[in-house]
Short mmCIF file of C-alpha atoms in Angstrom, two decimals:
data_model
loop_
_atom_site.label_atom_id
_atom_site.label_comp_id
_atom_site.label_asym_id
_atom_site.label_seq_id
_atom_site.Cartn_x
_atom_site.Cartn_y
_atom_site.Cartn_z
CA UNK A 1 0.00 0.00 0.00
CA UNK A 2 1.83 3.00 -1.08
CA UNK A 3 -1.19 5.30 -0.44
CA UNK A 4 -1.46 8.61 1.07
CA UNK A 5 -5.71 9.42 1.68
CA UNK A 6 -6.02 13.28 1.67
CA UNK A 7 -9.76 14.53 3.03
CA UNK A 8 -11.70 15.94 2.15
CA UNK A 9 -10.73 16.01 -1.92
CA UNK A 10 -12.94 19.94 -2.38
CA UNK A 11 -13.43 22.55 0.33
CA UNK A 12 -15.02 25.98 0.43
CA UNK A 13 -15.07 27.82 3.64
CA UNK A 14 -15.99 31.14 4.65
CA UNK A 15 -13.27 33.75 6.12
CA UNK A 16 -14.39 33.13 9.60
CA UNK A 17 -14.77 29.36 9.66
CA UNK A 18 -12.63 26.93 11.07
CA UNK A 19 -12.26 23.49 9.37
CA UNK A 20 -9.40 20.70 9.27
CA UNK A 21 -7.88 18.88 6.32
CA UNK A 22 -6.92 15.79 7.21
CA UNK A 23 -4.09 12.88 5.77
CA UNK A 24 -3.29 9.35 6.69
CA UNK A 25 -0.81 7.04 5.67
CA UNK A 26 -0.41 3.28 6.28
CA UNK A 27 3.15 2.82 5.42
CA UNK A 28 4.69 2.95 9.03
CA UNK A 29 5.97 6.43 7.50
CA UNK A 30 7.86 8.66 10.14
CA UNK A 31 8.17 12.27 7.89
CA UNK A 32 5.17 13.63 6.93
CA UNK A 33 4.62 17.02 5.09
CA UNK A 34 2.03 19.82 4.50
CA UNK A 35 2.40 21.49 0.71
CA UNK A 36 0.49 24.61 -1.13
CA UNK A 37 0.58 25.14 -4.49
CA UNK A 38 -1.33 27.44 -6.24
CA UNK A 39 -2.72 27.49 -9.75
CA UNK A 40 0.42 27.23 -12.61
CA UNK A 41 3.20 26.70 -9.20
CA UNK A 42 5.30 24.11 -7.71
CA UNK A 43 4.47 23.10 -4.09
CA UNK A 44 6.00 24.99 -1.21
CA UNK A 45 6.78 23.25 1.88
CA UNK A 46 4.63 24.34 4.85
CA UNK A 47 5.05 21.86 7.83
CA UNK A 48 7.33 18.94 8.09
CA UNK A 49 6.68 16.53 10.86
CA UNK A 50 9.24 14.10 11.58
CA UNK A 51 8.36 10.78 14.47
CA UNK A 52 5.20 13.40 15.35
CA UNK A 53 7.05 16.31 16.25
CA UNK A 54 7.05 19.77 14.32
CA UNK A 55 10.10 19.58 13.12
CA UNK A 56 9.49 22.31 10.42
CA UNK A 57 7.56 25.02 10.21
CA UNK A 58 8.24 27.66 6.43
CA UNK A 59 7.05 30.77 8.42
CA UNK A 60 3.57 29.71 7.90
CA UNK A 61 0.98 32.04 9.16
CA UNK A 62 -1.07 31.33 12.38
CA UNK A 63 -4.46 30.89 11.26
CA UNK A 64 -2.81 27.26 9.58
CA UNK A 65 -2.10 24.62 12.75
CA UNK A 66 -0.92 21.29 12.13
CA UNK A 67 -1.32 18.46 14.46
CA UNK A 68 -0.12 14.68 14.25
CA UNK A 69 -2.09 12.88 16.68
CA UNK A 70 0.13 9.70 15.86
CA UNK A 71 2.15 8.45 13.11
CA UNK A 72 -0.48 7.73 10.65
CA UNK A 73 -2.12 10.87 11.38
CA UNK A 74 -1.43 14.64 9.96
CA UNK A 75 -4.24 17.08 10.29
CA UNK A 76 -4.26 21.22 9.24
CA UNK A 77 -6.56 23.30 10.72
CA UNK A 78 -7.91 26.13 8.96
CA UNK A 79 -9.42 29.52 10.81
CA UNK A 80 -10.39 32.92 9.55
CA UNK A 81 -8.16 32.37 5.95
CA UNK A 82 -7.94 34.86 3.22
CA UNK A 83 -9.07 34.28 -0.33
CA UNK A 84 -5.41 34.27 -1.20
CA UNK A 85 -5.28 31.27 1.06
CA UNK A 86 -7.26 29.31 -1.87
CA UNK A 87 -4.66 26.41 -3.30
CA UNK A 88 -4.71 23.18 -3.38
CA UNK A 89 -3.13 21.48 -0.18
CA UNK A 90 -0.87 18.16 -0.09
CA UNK A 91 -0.01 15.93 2.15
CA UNK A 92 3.09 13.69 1.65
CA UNK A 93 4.87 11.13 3.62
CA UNK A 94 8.26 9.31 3.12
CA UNK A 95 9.90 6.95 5.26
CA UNK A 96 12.87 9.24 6.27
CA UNK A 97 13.57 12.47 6.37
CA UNK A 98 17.81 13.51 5.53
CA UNK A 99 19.24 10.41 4.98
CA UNK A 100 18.44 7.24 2.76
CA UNK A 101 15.59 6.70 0.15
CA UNK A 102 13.42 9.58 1.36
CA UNK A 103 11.35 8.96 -2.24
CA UNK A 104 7.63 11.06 -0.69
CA UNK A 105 3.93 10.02 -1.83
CA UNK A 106 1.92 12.58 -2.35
CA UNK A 107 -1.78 12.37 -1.72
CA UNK A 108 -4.71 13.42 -3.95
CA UNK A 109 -4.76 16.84 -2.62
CA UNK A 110 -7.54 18.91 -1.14
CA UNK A 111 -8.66 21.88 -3.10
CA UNK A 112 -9.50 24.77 -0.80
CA UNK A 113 -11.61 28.02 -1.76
CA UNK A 114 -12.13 30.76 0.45
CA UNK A 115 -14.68 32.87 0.11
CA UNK B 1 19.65 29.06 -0.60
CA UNK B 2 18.97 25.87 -2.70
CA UNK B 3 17.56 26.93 -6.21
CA UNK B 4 16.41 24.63 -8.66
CA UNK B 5 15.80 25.44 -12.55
CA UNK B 6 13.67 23.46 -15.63
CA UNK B 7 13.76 24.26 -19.14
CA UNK B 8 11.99 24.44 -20.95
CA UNK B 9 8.71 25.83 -18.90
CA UNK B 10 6.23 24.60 -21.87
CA UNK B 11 7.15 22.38 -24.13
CA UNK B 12 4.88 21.62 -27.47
CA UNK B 13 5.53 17.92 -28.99
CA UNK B 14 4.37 16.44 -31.79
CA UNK B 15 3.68 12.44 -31.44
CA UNK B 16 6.75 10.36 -32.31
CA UNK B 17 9.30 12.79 -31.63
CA UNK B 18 11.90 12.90 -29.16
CA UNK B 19 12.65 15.58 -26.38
CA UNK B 20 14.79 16.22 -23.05
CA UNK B 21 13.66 18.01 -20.35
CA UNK B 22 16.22 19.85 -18.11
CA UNK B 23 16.65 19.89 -14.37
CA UNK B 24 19.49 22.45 -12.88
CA UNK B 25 20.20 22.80 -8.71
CA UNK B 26 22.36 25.07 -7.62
CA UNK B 27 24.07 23.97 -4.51
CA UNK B 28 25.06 20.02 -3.71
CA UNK B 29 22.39 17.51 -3.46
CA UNK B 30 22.50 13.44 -4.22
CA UNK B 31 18.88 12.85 -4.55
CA UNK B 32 17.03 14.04 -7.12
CA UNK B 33 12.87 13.20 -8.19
CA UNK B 34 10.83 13.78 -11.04
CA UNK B 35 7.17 14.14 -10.56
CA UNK B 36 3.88 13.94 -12.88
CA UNK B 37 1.35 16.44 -12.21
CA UNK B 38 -2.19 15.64 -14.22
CA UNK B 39 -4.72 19.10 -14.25
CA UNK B 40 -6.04 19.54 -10.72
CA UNK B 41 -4.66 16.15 -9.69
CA UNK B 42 -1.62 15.20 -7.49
CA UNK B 43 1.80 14.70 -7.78
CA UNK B 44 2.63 10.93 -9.46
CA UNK B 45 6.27 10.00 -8.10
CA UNK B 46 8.58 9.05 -11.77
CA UNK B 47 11.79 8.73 -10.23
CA UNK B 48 14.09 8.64 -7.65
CA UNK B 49 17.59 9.25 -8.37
CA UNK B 50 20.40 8.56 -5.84
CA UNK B 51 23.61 8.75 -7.05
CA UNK B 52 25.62 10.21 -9.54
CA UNK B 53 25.27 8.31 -12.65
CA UNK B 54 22.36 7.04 -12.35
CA UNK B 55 20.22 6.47 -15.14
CA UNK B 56 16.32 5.08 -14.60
CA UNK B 57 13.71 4.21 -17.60
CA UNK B 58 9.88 3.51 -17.53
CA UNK B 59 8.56 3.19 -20.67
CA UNK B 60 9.02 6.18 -22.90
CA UNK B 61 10.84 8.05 -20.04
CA UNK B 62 14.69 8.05 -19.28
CA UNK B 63 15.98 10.10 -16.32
CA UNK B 64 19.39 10.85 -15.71
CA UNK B 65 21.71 12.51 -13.16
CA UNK B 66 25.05 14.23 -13.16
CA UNK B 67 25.81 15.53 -9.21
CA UNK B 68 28.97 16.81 -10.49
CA UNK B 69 27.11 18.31 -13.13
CA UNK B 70 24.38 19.38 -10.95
CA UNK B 71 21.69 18.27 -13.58
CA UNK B 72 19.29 16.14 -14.29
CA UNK B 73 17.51 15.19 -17.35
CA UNK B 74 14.20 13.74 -18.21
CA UNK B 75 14.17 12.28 -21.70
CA UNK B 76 11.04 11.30 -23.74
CA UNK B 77 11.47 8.82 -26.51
CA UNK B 78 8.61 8.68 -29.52
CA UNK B 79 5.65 10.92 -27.51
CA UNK B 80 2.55 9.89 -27.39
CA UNK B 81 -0.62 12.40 -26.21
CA UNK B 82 -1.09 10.11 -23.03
CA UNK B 83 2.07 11.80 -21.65
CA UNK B 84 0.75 15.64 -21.44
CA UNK B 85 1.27 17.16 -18.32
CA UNK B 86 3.37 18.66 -16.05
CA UNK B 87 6.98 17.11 -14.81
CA UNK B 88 8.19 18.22 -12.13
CA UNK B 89 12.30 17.97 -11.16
CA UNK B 90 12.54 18.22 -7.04
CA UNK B 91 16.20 18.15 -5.09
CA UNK B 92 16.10 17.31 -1.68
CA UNK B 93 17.92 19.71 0.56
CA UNK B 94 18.73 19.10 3.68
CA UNK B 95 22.20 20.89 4.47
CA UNK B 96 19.60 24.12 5.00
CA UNK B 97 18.41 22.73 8.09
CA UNK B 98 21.79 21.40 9.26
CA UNK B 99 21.41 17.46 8.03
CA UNK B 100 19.50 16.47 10.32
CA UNK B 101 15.72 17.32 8.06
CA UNK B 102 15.01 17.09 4.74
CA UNK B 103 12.80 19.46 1.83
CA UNK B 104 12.24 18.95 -1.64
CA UNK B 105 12.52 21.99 -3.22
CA UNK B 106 10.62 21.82 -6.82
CA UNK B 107 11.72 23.32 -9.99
CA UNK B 108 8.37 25.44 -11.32
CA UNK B 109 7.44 22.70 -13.88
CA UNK B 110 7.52 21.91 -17.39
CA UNK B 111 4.17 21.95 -18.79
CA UNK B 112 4.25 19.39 -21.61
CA UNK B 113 1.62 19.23 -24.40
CA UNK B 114 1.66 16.55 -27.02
CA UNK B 115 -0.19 16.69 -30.16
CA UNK B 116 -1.10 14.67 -32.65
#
């Protein structure tokens, strides 16, 4: 199973909403990673967590908190975003972080709209 | 700061031709990935390239790396339309956050269009 599950896959929220993204992996994973990319871009790294600790974080603004409950488990929550917040958001995982094969499997992507 | 450059950006093939697709880094790095991106879809993992010299093939695609070099290149043999999209070259960089953490930092893409 080299799957990462990204939910949910469309999301439209209002400016003063709060909602969660959530990502799961079965691949006994230990790095997992928050990306944005907007329309035409590459990804930019947001979070990295590495054995469930924050071991990265790009200057990401507030209103975006991750949380890994365990080491399946990466969520993002979402409160009072801008419109220019509206990308699509990916989870990846990969079994290492520096060293080794640290190949990362990208899931499906949620695509977020603020309005 | 870790900078990685494609060429071309977009990239118009006709079927049955032949094209490369280039991947420059600018600072030290011995893993190296290409990516497929489909419209509004995720990233698809190509390849993963480890060491200098290596060389990896899947079907109509070749990828290549040169460390010493710093480049990479993604080569497409006879084109067919089922392979419009956009690659994606990605270095992983982990001397920025002093070896102990790794990125991928992503080129901005080659969108590739193939016509028949």
């Amino acid at each position: 199973d080299t799957e990462v599950t990204q939910t949910p896959k469309h999301l439209v929220m209002g400016m003063t909403n709060k909602k969660s993204l959530k990502c799961e992996q079965h691949m006994g994973h230990r790095a997992m990673y928050w990306y944005k990319q907007k329309a035409k871009k590459p990804p930019e790294l947001m979070f990295v967590y590495s054995y469930e600790k924050l071991s990265i974080n790009e200057s990401v603004p507030s209103r975006f908190s991750p949380e890994c409950p365990n080491s399946s488990l990466l969520n993002l929550h979402l409160h009072a975003l801008q419109p220019e917040d509206s990308a699509l958001y990916l989870c990846a995982s990969s079994q290492g972080t520096a060293l080794g094969n640290t190949e990362a499997f990208f899931g499906q992507g949620t695509r977020l709209t603020v309005v | 700061e870790l900078k990685v450059e494609q060429n071309p950006l977009f990239l118009s093939m006709q079927e049955g031709k032949n094209y490369t697709i280039y991947c420059n880094y600018s600072t030290t790095s011995d893993r190296l990935y290409w990516y497929r991106q489909d419209p509004g879809k995720s990233l698809e993992s190509l390849f993963v390239l480890l060491s200098n010299g290596a060389v990896k093939q899947e079907g109509r695609l070749m990828a290549s790396l040169d460390t010493k070099a710093r480049l990479s290149t993604l080569h497409i043999t006879a084109a067919v339309h089922d392979l419009s999209a956009t690659y994606f070259c990605a270095v992983l960089n982990y001397e920025y956050y002093g070896g102990s953490q790794g990125n991928l930092i992503f080129g901005k893409g080659t969108k590739l269009s193939v016509k028949p």
